PDB file of C-alpha atoms and ligand atoms in Angstrom:
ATOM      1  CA  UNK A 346      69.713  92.710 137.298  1.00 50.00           C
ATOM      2  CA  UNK A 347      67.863  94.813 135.289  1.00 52.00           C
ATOM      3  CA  UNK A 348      71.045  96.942 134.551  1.00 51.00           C
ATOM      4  CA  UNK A 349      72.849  93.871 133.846  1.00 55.00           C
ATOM      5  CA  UNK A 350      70.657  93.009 131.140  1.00 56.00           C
ATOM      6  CA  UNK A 351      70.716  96.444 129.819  1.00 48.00           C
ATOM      7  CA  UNK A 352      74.758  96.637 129.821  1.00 49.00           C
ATOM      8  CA  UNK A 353      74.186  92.949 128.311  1.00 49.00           C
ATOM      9  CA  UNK A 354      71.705  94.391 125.416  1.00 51.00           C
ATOM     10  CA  UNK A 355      74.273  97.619 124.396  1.00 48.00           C
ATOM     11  CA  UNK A 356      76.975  95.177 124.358  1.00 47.00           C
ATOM     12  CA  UNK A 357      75.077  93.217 121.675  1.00 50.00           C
ATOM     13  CA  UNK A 358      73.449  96.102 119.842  1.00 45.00           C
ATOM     14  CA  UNK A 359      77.180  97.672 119.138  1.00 43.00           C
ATOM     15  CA  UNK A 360      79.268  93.470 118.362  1.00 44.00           C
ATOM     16  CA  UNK A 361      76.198  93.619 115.560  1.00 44.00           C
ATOM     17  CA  UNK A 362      76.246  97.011 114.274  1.00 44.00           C
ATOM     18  CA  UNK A 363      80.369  97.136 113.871  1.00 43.00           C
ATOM     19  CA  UNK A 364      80.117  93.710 112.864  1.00 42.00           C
ATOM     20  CA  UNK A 365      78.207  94.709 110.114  1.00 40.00           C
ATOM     21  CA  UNK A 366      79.874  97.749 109.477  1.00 39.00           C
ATOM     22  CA  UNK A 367      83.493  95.385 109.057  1.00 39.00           C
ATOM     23  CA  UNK A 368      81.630  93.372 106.585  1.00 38.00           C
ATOM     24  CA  UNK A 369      80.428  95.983 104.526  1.00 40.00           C
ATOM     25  CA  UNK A 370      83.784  97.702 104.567  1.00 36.00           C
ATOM     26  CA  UNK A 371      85.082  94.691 104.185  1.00 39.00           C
ATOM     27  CA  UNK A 372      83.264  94.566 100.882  1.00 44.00           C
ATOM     28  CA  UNK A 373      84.346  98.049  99.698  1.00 50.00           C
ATOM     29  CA  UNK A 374      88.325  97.172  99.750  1.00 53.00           C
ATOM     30  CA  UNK A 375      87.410  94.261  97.903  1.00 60.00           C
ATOM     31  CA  UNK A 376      86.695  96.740  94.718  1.00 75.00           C
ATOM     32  CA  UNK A 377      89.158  99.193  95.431  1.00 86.00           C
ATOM     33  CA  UNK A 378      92.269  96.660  94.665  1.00 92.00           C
ATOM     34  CA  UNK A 379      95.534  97.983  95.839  1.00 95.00           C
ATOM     35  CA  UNK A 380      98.113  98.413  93.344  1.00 95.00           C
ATOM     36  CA  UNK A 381     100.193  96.043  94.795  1.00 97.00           C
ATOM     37  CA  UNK A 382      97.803  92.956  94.338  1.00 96.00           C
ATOM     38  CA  UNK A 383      97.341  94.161  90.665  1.00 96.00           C
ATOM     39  CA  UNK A 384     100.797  94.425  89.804  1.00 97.00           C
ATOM     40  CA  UNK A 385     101.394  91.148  91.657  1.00 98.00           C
ATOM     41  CA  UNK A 386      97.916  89.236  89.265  1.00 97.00           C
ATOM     42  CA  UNK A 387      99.351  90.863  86.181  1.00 97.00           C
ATOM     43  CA  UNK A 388     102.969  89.484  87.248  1.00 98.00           C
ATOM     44  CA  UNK A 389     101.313  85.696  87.369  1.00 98.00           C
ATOM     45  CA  UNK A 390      99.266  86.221  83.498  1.00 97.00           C
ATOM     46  CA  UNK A 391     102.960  87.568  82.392  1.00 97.00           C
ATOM     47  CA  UNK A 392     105.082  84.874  83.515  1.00 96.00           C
ATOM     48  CA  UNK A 393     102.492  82.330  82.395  1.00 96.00           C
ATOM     49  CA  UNK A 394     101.992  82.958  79.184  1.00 96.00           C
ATOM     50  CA  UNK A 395     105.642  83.634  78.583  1.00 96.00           C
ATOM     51  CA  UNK A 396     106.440  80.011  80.546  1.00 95.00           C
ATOM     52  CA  UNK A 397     103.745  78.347  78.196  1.00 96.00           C
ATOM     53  CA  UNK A 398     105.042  79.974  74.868  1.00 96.00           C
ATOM     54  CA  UNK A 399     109.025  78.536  75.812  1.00 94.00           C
ATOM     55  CA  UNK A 400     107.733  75.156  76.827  1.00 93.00           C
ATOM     56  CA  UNK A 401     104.441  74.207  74.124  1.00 95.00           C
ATOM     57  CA  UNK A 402     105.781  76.431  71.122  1.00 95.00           C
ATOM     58  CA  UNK A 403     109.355  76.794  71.502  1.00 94.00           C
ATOM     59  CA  UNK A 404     110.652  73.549  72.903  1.00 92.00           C
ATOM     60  CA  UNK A 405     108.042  71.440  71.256  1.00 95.00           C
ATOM     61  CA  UNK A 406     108.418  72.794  67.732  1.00 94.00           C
ATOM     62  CA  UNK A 407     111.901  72.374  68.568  1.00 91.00           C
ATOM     63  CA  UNK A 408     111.552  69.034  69.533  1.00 93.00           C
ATOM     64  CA  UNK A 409     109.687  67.957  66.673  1.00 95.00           C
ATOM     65  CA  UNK A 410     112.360  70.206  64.283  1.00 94.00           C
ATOM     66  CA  UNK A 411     109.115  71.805  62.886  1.00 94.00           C
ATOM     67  CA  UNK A 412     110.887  75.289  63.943  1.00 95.00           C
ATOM     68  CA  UNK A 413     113.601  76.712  65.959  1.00 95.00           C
ATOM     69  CA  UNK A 414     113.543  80.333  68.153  1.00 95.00           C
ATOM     70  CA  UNK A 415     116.364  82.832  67.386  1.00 94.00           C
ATOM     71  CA  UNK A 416     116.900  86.389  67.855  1.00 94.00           C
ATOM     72  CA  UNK A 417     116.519  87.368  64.563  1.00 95.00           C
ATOM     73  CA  UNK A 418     113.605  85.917  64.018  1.00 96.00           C
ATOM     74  CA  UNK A 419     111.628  88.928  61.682  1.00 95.00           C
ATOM     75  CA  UNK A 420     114.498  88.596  59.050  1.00 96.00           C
ATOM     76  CA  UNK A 421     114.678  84.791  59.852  1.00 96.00           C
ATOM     77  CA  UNK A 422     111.841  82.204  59.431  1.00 91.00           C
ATOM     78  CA  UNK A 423     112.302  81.579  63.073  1.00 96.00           C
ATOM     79  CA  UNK A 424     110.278  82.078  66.348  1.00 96.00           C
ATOM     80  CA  UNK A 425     111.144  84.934  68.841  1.00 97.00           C
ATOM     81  CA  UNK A 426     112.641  83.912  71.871  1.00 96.00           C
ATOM     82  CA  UNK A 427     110.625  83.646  75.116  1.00 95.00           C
ATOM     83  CA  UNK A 428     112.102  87.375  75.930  1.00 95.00           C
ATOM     84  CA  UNK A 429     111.235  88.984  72.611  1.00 96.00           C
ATOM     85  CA  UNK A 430     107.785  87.104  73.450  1.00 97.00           C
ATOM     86  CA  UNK A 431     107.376  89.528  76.764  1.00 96.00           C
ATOM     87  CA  UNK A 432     108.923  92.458  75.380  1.00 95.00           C
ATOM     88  CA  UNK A 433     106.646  92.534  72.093  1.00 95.00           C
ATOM     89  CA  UNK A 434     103.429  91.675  73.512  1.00 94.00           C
ATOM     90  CA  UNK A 435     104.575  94.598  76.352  1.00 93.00           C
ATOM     91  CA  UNK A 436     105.028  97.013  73.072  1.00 91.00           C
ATOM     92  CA  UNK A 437     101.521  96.011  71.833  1.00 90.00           C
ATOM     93  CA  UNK A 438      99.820  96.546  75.786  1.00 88.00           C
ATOM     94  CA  UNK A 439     101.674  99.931  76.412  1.00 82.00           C
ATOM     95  CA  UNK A 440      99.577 101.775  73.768  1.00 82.00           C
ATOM     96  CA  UNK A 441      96.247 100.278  74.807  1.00 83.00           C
ATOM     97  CA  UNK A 442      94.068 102.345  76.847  1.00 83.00           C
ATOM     98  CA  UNK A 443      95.067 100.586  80.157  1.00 84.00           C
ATOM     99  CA  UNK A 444      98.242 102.661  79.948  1.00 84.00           C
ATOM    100  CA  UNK A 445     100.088  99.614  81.687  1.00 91.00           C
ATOM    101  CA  UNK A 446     103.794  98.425  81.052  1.00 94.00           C
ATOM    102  CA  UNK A 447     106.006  95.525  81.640  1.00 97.00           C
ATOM    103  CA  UNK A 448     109.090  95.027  80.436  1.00 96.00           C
ATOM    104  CA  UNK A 449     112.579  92.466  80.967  1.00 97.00           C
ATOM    105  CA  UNK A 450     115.531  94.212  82.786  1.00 98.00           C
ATOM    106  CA  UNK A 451     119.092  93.287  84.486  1.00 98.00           C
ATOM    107  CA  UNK A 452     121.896  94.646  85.800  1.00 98.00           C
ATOM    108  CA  UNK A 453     123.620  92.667  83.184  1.00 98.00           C
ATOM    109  CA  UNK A 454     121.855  93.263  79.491  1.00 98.00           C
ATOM    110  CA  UNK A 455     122.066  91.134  76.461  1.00 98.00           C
ATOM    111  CA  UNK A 456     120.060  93.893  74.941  1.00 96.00           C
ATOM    112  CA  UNK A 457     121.392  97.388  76.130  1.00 96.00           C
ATOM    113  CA  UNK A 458     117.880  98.991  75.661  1.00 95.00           C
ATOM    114  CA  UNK A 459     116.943  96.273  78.470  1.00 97.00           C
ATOM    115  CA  UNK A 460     119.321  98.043  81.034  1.00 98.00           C
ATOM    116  CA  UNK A 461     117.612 100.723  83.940  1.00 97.00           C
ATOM    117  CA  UNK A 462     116.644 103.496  82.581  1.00 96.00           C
ATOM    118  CA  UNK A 463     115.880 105.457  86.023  1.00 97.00           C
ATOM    119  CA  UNK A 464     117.324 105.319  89.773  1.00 98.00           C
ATOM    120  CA  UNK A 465     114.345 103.769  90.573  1.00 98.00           C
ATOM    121  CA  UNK A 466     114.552 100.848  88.182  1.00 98.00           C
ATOM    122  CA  UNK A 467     118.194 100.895  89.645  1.00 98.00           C
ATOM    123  CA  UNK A 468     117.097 100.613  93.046  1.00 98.00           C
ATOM    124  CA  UNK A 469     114.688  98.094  92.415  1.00 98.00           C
ATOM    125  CA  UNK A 470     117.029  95.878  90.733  1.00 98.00           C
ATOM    126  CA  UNK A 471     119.525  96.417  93.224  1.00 98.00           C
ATOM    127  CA  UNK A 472     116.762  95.006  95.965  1.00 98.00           C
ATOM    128  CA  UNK A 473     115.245  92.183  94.274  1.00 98.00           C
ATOM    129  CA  UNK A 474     119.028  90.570  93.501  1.00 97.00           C
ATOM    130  CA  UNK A 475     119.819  90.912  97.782  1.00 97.00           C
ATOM    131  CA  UNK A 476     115.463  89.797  98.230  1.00 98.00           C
ATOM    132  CA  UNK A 477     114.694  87.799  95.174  1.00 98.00           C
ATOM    133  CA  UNK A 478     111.619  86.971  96.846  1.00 97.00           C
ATOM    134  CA  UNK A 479     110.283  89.905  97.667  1.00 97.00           C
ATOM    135  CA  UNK A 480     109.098  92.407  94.815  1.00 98.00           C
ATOM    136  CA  UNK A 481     110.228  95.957  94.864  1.00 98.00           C
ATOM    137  CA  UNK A 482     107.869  98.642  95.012  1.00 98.00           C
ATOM    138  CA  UNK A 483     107.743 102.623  94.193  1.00 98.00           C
ATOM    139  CA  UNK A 484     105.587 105.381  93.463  1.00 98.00           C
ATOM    140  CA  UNK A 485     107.420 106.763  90.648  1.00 97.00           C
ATOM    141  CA  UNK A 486     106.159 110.297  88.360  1.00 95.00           C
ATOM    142  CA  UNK A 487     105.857 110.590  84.554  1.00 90.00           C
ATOM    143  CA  UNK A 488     104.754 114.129  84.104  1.00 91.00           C
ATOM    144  CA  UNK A 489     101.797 114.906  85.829  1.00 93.00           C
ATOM    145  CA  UNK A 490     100.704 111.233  86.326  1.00 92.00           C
ATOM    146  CA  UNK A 491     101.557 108.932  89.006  1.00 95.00           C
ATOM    147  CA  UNK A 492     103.010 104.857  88.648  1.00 96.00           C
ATOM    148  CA  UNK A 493     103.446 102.190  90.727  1.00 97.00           C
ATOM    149  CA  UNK A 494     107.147 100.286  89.840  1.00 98.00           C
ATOM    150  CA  UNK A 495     107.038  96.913  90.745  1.00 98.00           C
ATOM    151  CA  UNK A 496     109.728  94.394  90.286  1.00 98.00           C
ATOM    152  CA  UNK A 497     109.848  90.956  90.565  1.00 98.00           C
ATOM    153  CA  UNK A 498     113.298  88.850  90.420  1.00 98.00           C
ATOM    154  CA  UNK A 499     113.973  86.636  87.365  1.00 97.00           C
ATOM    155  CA  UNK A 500     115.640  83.501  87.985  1.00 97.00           C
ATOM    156  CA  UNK A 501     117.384  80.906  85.886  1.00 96.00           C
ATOM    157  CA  UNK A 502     115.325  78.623  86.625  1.00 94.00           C
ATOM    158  CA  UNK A 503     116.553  76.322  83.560  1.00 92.00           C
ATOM    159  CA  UNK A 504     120.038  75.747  82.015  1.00 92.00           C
ATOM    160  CA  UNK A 505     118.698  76.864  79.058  1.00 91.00           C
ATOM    161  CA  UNK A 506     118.433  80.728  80.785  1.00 94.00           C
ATOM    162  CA  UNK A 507     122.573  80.744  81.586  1.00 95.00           C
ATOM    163  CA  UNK A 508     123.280  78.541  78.429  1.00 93.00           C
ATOM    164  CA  UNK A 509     122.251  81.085  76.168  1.00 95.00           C
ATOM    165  CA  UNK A 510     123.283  84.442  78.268  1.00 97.00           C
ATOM    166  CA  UNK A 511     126.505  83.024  79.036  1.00 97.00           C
ATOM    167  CA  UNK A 512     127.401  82.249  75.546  1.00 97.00           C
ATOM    168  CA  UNK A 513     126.594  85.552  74.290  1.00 97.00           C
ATOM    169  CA  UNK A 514     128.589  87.886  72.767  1.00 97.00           C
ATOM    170  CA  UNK A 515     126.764  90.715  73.866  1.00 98.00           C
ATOM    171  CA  UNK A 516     126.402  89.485  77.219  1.00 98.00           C
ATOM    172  CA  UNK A 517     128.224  91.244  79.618  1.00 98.00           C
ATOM    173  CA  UNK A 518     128.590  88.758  82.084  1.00 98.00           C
ATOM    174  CA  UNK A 519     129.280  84.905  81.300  1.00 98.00           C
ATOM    175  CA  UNK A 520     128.872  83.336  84.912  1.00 98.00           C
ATOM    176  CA  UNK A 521     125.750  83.073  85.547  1.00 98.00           C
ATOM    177  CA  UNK A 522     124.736  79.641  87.636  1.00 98.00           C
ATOM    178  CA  UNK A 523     121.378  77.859  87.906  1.00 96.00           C
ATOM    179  CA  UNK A 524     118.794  79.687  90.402  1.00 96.00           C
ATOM    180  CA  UNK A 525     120.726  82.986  90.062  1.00 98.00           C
ATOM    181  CA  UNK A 526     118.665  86.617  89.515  1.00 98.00           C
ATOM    182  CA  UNK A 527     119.382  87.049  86.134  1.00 98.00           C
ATOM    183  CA  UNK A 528     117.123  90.115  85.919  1.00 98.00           C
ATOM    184  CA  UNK A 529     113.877  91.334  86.517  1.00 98.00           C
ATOM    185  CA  UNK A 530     109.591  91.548  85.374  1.00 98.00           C
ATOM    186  CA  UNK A 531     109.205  95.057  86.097  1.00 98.00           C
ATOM    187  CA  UNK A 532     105.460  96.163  86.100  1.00 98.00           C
ATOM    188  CA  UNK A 533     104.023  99.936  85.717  1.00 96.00           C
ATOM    189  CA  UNK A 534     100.666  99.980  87.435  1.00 95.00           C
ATOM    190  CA  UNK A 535      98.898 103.807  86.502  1.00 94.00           C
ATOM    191  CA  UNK A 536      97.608 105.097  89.996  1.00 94.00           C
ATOM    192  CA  UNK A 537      95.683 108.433  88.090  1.00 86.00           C
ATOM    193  CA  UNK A 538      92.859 106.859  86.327  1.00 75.00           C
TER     194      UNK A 538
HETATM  195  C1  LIG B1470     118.360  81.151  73.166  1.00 66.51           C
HETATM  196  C2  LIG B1470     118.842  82.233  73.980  1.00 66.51           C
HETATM  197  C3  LIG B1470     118.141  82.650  75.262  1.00 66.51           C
HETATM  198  C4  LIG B1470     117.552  81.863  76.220  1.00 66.51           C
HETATM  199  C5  LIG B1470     117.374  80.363  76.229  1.00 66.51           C
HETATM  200  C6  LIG B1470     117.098  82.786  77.263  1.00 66.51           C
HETATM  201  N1  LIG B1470     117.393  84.064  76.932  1.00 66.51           N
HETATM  202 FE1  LIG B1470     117.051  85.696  78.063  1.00 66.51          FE
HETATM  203  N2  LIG B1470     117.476  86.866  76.483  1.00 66.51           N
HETATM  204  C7  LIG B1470     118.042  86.439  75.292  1.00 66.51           C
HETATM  205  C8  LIG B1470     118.184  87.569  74.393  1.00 66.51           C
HETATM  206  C9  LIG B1470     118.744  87.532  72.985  1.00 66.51           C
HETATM  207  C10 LIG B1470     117.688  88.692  75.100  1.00 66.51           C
HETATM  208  C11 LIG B1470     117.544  90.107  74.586  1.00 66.51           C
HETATM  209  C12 LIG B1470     116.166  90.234  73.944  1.00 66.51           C
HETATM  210  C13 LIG B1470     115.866  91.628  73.474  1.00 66.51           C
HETATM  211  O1  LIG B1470     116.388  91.985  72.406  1.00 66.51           O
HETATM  212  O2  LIG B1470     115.149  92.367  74.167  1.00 66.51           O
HETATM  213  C14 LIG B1470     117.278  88.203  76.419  1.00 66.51           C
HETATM  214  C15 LIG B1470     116.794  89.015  77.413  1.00 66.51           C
HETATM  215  C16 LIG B1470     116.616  88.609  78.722  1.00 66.51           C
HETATM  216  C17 LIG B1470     116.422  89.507  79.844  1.00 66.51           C
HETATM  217  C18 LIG B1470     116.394  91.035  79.770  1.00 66.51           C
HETATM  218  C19 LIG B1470     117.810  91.579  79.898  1.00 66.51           C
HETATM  219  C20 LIG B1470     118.718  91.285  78.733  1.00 66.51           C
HETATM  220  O3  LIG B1470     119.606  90.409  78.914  1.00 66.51           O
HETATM  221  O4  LIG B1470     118.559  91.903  77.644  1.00 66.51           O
HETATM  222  C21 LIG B1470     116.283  88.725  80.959  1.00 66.51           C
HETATM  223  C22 LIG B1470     116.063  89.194  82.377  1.00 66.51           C
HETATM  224  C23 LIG B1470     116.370  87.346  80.515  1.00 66.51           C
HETATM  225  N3  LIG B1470     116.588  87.310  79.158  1.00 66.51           N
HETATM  226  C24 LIG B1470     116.243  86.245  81.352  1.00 66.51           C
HETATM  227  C25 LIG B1470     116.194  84.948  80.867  1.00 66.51           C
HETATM  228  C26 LIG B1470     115.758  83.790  81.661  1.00 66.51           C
HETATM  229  C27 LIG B1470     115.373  83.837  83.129  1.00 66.51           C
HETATM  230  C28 LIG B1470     115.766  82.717  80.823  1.00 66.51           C
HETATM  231  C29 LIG B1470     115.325  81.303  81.115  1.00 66.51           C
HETATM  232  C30 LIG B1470     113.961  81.137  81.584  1.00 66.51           C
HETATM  233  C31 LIG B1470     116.261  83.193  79.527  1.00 66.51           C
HETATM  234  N4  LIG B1470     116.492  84.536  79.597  1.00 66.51           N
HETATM  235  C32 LIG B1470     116.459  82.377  78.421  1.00 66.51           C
HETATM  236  C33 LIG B1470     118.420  85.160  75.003  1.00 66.51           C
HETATM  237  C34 LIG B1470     118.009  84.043  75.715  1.00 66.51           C
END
């Protein structure tokens, strides 16, 4: 009986001390964020902002024929377009002190500067247009310090996406159908801090 008890008591004694020990660790990976969840948050603030700047400026000064978007938009009195939105405010965030880029790729560039630029960028298109809904993910090495790639799919998700790149002359594909990967958000995430 009195062994019982004491078997009983250990039993307890070790559930509360490792049950307090998976809360506090618990805790700790709460601050030390993996890589993948940040590339994933900064994915969402990305696509938002560039989703509310193509509905609320573009389309409703467009609407209201208060102003139109076009690609030349610093010689013309135009807005940029919902890409040169994400690309510019990526060239503005590259040379803050977070050190982190995103940028608009595809396998089929309007813009040839927009094309991979590495076999992992390659690889990571490659994936996301066979798994559009999974994001593609690499350690990849600039010099001495160390990224995380990730890429997310980008969809037509509006006739306006394969309007526009299929009527392009610089486009080098002209098929593109609604819901198709027409490219990809890819996000560099520094691992070095
Ligand atoms: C009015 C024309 C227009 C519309 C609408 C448009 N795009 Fe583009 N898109 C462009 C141009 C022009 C570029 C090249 C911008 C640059 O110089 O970097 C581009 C760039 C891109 C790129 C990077 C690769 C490339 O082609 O250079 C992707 C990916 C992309 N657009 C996807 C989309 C999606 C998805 C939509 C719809 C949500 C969309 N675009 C709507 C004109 C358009």
């Amino acid at each position: 009986m009195i062994m019982k008890s004491l078997v009983l008591g250990i039993a307890s004694l070790l559930l509360l001390t490792f049950g307090y020990l998976g809360i506090s660790s618990g805790a700790k990976d709460a601050r030390g964020i993996p890589a993948e969840k940040v590339a994933d948050m900064l994915y969402s603030v990305i696509q938002s902002n560039r989703t509310f700047y193509a509905e609320h400026v573009v389309e409703r000064m467009q609407a209201k024929g208060a102003a139109v978007a076009s690609e030349n938009w610093r010689s013309e009195k135009t807005l940029p377009l919902p890409a040169q939105f994400l690309q510019e405010t990526a060239r503005l965030s590259v040379n803050s002190k977070a050190k982190v880029g995103y940028k608009l790729i595809s396998l089929w560039p309007i813009n040839k500067q927009n094309g991979s630029k590495s076999e992992s960028e390659q690889r990571g298109l490659m994936a996301t247009q066979q798994n559009p809904n999974r994001p593609y993910t690499e350690v990849v090495m600039n010099g001495a310090d160390s990224y995380l790639l990730a890429i997310y799919a980008d969809r037509a998700v509006s006739q306006a996406c394969i309007g526009c790149h299929n009527a392009h002359q610089d486009s080098p594909r002209h098929d593109f159908k609604q819901n198709d990967v027409m490219g990809a958000i890819m996000i560099m995430i520094p691992l070095n801090l």
